Amino acid sequence: MSFAITRQGEVVVVDVEGQLIVGNRQELKQKVLDELEKGAKQFLIDFSQTGYIDSSGLGVLVSLSKKIREQGGELRLANLNDDLQTLFELTKLDTLFQISDTRERALESF
Amino acid sequence: MGEKSVALDVEIPSDVKYIEKVIELAALRCRELHVPARKCSLNVRVALAEALSNAILRGNATGDGKRVRVRATVSDDEVVFDVFDDGPGFDLAAPRADPTTPENRLKEEGRGLYLMGRLMDRVERFTSEGNVVRLTLRRK
């Protein structure tokens, strides 16, 4: 379980390598906040390698989305599998995030 | 209901770093029992992750030397996951805010019990050898 951070132009892309759960959510939060502090505004989190997210992981995404928006930025998500899509629908978080089915579409949407 | 058998019985130290391994083991047993793949990959993994993190972070709290046990029993119709901790337990029936309303959607917390309830057919809590949260999932 780890997070790889790369840049695609102005966009900070975070690849979640494994599940996003209570044991690693703080690591994701800190990595994104560090980039935000350095001045990044556009963030994409790619879940193509993620099987599931627990409630604390969903909570961190909500918290990051708020903090990024407060700084005038945007957080978008990509590559949710069917299970993740269902989780976002059950919690109605699909209404809070802009979700793309591919990384390329997400990058184009900024 | 037919005969029940134990499909899984594991005990872990009260530390969130062990959660993922237990969940993968439970999901594997679930697939071996021919429970539909979607239920194994989504319902079991997420609901059990919530029950385990509750047991470790809220039930056992400080956790020094404490342990959490997960036991799964299976019958013809259901898989039942019992998660044991040493905490005082909590009132499952207590009123809770709906995390899906527009005003609550922006909150970081408050989705754990809601997800357990949505992903399992029954969620119960009782006291027996400590605090037990029981998650029941129909096999079909």
PDB file of C-alpha atoms in Angstrom, chain B:
ATOM      1  CA  MET B   1     -31.486 -23.466   8.129  1.00  0.00           C
ATOM      2  CA  GLY B   2     -28.892 -26.211   7.558  1.00  0.00           C
ATOM      3  CA  GLU B   3     -25.848 -27.147   9.582  1.00  0.00           C
ATOM      4  CA  LYS B   4     -23.274 -24.475  10.390  1.00  0.00           C
ATOM      5  CA  SER B   5     -19.521 -24.834  10.059  1.00  0.00           C
ATOM      6  CA  VAL B   6     -16.635 -22.556  10.917  1.00  0.00           C
ATOM      7  CA  ALA B   7     -15.102 -21.100   7.762  1.00  0.00           C
ATOM      8  CA  LEU B   8     -12.577 -18.807   9.416  1.00  0.00           C
ATOM      9  CA  ASP B   9     -11.327 -18.152  12.923  1.00  0.00           C
ATOM     10  CA  VAL B  10      -8.395 -15.750  13.312  1.00  0.00           C
ATOM     11  CA  GLU B  11      -7.091 -13.529  16.059  1.00  0.00           C
ATOM     12  CA  ILE B  12      -4.914 -10.480  15.428  1.00  0.00           C
ATOM     13  CA  PRO B  13      -3.167  -7.892  17.601  1.00  0.00           C
ATOM     14  CA  SER B  14      -5.259  -4.760  18.025  1.00  0.00           C
ATOM     15  CA  ASP B  15      -3.479  -2.788  15.295  1.00  0.00           C
ATOM     16  CA  VAL B  16      -4.948  -1.466  12.043  1.00  0.00           C
ATOM     17  CA  LYS B  17      -1.963  -2.736  10.067  1.00  0.00           C
ATOM     18  CA  TYR B  18      -3.372  -6.289  10.327  1.00  0.00           C
ATOM     19  CA  ILE B  19      -6.802  -5.408   8.923  1.00  0.00           C
ATOM     20  CA  GLU B  20      -6.016  -5.857   5.236  1.00  0.00           C
ATOM     21  CA  LYS B  21      -4.617  -9.380   5.640  1.00  0.00           C
ATOM     22  CA  VAL B  22      -7.679 -10.564   7.562  1.00  0.00           C
ATOM     23  CA  ILE B  23      -9.982  -9.052   4.977  1.00  0.00           C
ATOM     24  CA  GLU B  24      -8.200 -10.729   2.088  1.00  0.00           C
ATOM     25  CA  LEU B  25      -8.390 -14.046   3.938  1.00  0.00           C
ATOM     26  CA  ALA B  26     -12.116 -13.567   4.551  1.00  0.00           C
ATOM     27  CA  ALA B  27     -12.723 -12.610   0.897  1.00  0.00           C
ATOM     28  CA  LEU B  28     -10.793 -15.689  -0.245  1.00  0.00           C
ATOM     29  CA  ARG B  29     -12.863 -18.002   1.998  1.00  0.00           C
ATOM     30  CA  CYS B  30     -15.957 -16.274   0.699  1.00  0.00           C
ATOM     31  CA  ARG B  31     -15.020 -17.079  -2.903  1.00  0.00           C
ATOM     32  CA  GLU B  32     -14.179 -20.655  -1.951  1.00  0.00           C
ATOM     33  CA  LEU B  33     -17.706 -20.933  -0.515  1.00  0.00           C
ATOM     34  CA  HIS B  34     -19.090 -19.840  -3.905  1.00  0.00           C
ATOM     35  CA  VAL B  35     -20.633 -16.665  -2.573  1.00  0.00           C
ATOM     36  CA  PRO B  36     -21.204 -14.344  -5.575  1.00  0.00           C
ATOM     37  CA  ALA B  37     -17.949 -12.593  -6.506  1.00  0.00           C
ATOM     38  CA  ARG B  38     -19.380  -9.093  -6.048  1.00  0.00           C
ATOM     39  CA  LYS B  39     -20.447  -9.860  -2.480  1.00  0.00           C
ATOM     40  CA  CYS B  40     -16.949 -11.136  -1.688  1.00  0.00           C
ATOM     41  CA  SER B  41     -15.115  -8.222  -3.271  1.00  0.00           C
ATOM     42  CA  LEU B  42     -17.358  -5.397  -2.066  1.00  0.00           C
ATOM     43  CA  ASN B  43     -19.789  -6.326   0.709  1.00  0.00           C
ATOM     44  CA  VAL B  44     -17.498  -8.564   2.739  1.00  0.00           C
ATOM     45  CA  ARG B  45     -14.340  -6.526   2.321  1.00  0.00           C
ATOM     46  CA  VAL B  46     -15.807  -3.122   3.134  1.00  0.00           C
ATOM     47  CA  ALA B  47     -18.204  -4.180   5.917  1.00  0.00           C
ATOM     48  CA  LEU B  48     -15.512  -6.255   7.598  1.00  0.00           C
ATOM     49  CA  ALA B  49     -13.001  -3.407   7.266  1.00  0.00           C
ATOM     50  CA  GLU B  50     -15.471  -1.169   9.121  1.00  0.00           C
ATOM     51  CA  ALA B  51     -16.131  -3.726  11.856  1.00  0.00           C
ATOM     52  CA  LEU B  52     -12.415  -4.359  12.355  1.00  0.00           C
ATOM     53  CA  SER B  53     -11.435  -0.709  12.488  1.00  0.00           C
ATOM     54  CA  ASN B  54     -14.267  -0.044  14.966  1.00  0.00           C
ATOM     55  CA  ALA B  55     -13.083  -2.941  17.121  1.00  0.00           C
ATOM     56  CA  ILE B  56      -9.447  -1.778  17.081  1.00  0.00           C
ATOM     57  CA  LEU B  57      -9.860   1.999  17.295  1.00  0.00           C
ATOM     58  CA  ARG B  58     -13.047   2.339  19.349  1.00  0.00           C
ATOM     59  CA  GLY B  59     -13.571  -1.005  21.056  1.00  0.00           C
ATOM     60  CA  ASN B  60     -10.079  -1.787  22.211  1.00  0.00           C
ATOM     61  CA  ALA B  61      -9.052   1.888  21.987  1.00  0.00           C
ATOM     62  CA  THR B  62      -5.565   2.162  23.481  1.00  0.00           C
ATOM     63  CA  GLY B  63      -5.081  -1.459  22.655  1.00  0.00           C
ATOM     64  CA  ASP B  64      -1.983  -2.398  24.684  1.00  0.00           C
ATOM     65  CA  GLY B  65      -1.821  -6.179  24.442  1.00  0.00           C
ATOM     66  CA  LYS B  66      -5.440  -6.413  23.337  1.00  0.00           C
ATOM     67  CA  ARG B  67      -6.560  -8.565  20.461  1.00  0.00           C
ATOM     68  CA  VAL B  68      -9.397  -8.778  17.966  1.00  0.00           C
ATOM     69  CA  ARG B  69     -10.914 -12.045  16.796  1.00  0.00           C
ATOM     70  CA  VAL B  70     -12.839 -12.697  13.607  1.00  0.00           C
ATOM     71  CA  ARG B  71     -14.882 -15.851  13.261  1.00  0.00           C
ATOM     72  CA  ALA B  72     -16.934 -16.703  10.204  1.00  0.00           C
ATOM     73  CA  THR B  73     -19.558 -19.429  10.266  1.00  0.00           C
ATOM     74  CA  VAL B  74     -21.345 -20.638   7.205  1.00  0.00           C
ATOM     75  CA  SER B  75     -24.673 -22.364   6.626  1.00  0.00           C
ATOM     76  CA  ASP B  76     -26.558 -23.192   3.445  1.00  0.00           C
ATOM     77  CA  ASP B  77     -28.071 -19.717   3.366  1.00  0.00           C
ATOM     78  CA  GLU B  78     -25.730 -17.315   5.146  1.00  0.00           C
ATOM     79  CA  VAL B  79     -22.198 -16.359   6.043  1.00  0.00           C
ATOM     80  CA  VAL B  80     -21.952 -14.837   9.527  1.00  0.00           C
ATOM     81  CA  PHE B  81     -18.902 -12.817  10.594  1.00  0.00           C
ATOM     82  CA  ASP B  82     -18.436 -12.241  14.319  1.00  0.00           C
ATOM     83  CA  VAL B  83     -15.877  -9.585  15.293  1.00  0.00           C
ATOM     84  CA  PHE B  84     -14.868  -9.728  18.961  1.00  0.00           C
ATOM     85  CA  ASP B  85     -13.115  -6.980  20.917  1.00  0.00           C
ATOM     86  CA  ASP B  86     -12.568  -6.156  24.581  1.00  0.00           C
ATOM     87  CA  GLY B  87     -14.419  -2.841  24.531  1.00  0.00           C
ATOM     88  CA  PRO B  88     -17.650  -1.809  26.220  1.00  0.00           C
ATOM     89  CA  GLY B  89     -19.604  -1.965  22.973  1.00  0.00           C
ATOM     90  CA  PHE B  90     -21.965   0.624  21.570  1.00  0.00           C
ATOM     91  CA  ASP B  91     -25.671   1.037  20.943  1.00  0.00           C
ATOM     92  CA  LEU B  92     -26.361   0.058  17.357  1.00  0.00           C
ATOM     93  CA  ALA B  93     -29.907   1.368  17.624  1.00  0.00           C
ATOM     94  CA  ALA B  94     -28.856   4.848  18.757  1.00  0.00           C
ATOM     95  CA  PRO B  95     -29.999   7.507  16.279  1.00  0.00           C
ATOM     96  CA  ARG B  96     -27.259   8.521  13.871  1.00  0.00           C
ATOM     97  CA  ALA B  97     -27.055  11.226  11.289  1.00  0.00           C
ATOM     98  CA  ASP B  98     -27.630  10.066   7.725  1.00  0.00           C
ATOM     99  CA  PRO B  99     -24.224  10.595   6.044  1.00  0.00           C
ATOM    100  CA  THR B 100     -25.813  10.889   2.610  1.00  0.00           C
ATOM    101  CA  THR B 101     -27.802  14.075   3.209  1.00  0.00           C
ATOM    102  CA  PRO B 102     -26.362  17.183   1.540  1.00  0.00           C
ATOM    103  CA  GLU B 103     -25.371  18.725   4.896  1.00  0.00           C
ATOM    104  CA  ASN B 104     -23.590  15.553   6.074  1.00  0.00           C
ATOM    105  CA  ARG B 105     -21.941  14.571   2.812  1.00  0.00           C
ATOM    106  CA  LEU B 106     -19.113  17.042   3.453  1.00  0.00           C
ATOM    107  CA  LYS B 107     -18.261  15.526   6.834  1.00  0.00           C
ATOM    108  CA  GLU B 108     -15.165  13.385   7.154  1.00  0.00           C
ATOM    109  CA  GLU B 109     -16.680  10.929   9.644  1.00  0.00           C
ATOM    110  CA  GLY B 110     -19.921   9.031  10.078  1.00  0.00           C
ATOM    111  CA  ARG B 111     -20.073   6.523   7.199  1.00  0.00           C
ATOM    112  CA  GLY B 112     -18.824   3.331   8.903  1.00  0.00           C
ATOM    113  CA  LEU B 113     -22.001   1.945  10.472  1.00  0.00           C
ATOM    114  CA  TYR B 114     -24.021   3.210   7.531  1.00  0.00           C
ATOM    115  CA  LEU B 115     -21.876   1.196   5.096  1.00  0.00           C
ATOM    116  CA  MET B 116     -22.044  -1.923   7.272  1.00  0.00           C
ATOM    117  CA  GLY B 117     -25.831  -1.641   7.259  1.00  0.00           C
ATOM    118  CA  ARG B 118     -26.034  -1.108   3.512  1.00  0.00           C
ATOM    119  CA  LEU B 119     -23.614  -3.873   2.589  1.00  0.00           C
ATOM    120  CA  MET B 120     -24.789  -6.588   4.982  1.00  0.00           C
ATOM    121  CA  ASP B 121     -28.204  -8.184   5.341  1.00  0.00           C
ATOM    122  CA  ARG B 122     -28.048  -7.877   9.150  1.00  0.00           C
ATOM    123  CA  VAL B 123     -25.773  -6.059  11.602  1.00  0.00           C
ATOM    124  CA  GLU B 124     -26.137  -6.940  15.295  1.00  0.00           C
ATOM    125  CA  ARG B 125     -24.197  -6.302  18.468  1.00  0.00           C
ATOM    126  CA  PHE B 126     -24.151  -8.346  21.643  1.00  0.00           C
ATOM    127  CA  THR B 127     -21.913  -9.297  24.540  1.00  0.00           C
ATOM    128  CA  SER B 128     -20.322 -12.736  24.610  1.00  0.00           C
ATOM    129  CA  GLU B 129     -16.616 -13.242  25.353  1.00  0.00           C
ATOM    130  CA  GLY B 130     -16.351  -9.442  25.020  1.00  0.00           C
ATOM    131  CA  ASN B 131     -18.116  -7.112  22.642  1.00  0.00           C
ATOM    132  CA  VAL B 132     -19.288  -8.785  19.436  1.00  0.00           C
ATOM    133  CA  VAL B 133     -20.446  -7.205  16.198  1.00  0.00           C
ATOM    134  CA  ARG B 134     -22.176  -9.752  13.984  1.00  0.00           C
ATOM    135  CA  LEU B 135     -22.419  -9.229  10.239  1.00  0.00           C
ATOM    136  CA  THR B 136     -24.743 -11.540   8.349  1.00  0.00           C
ATOM    137  CA  LEU B 137     -24.706 -11.907   4.573  1.00  0.00           C
ATOM    138  CA  ARG B 138     -27.017 -14.117   2.520  1.00  0.00           C
ATOM    139  CA  ARG B 139     -25.005 -16.396   0.248  1.00  0.00           C
ATOM    140  CA  LYS B 140     -27.227 -15.991  -2.820  1.00  0.00           C
TER     141      LYS B 140
END
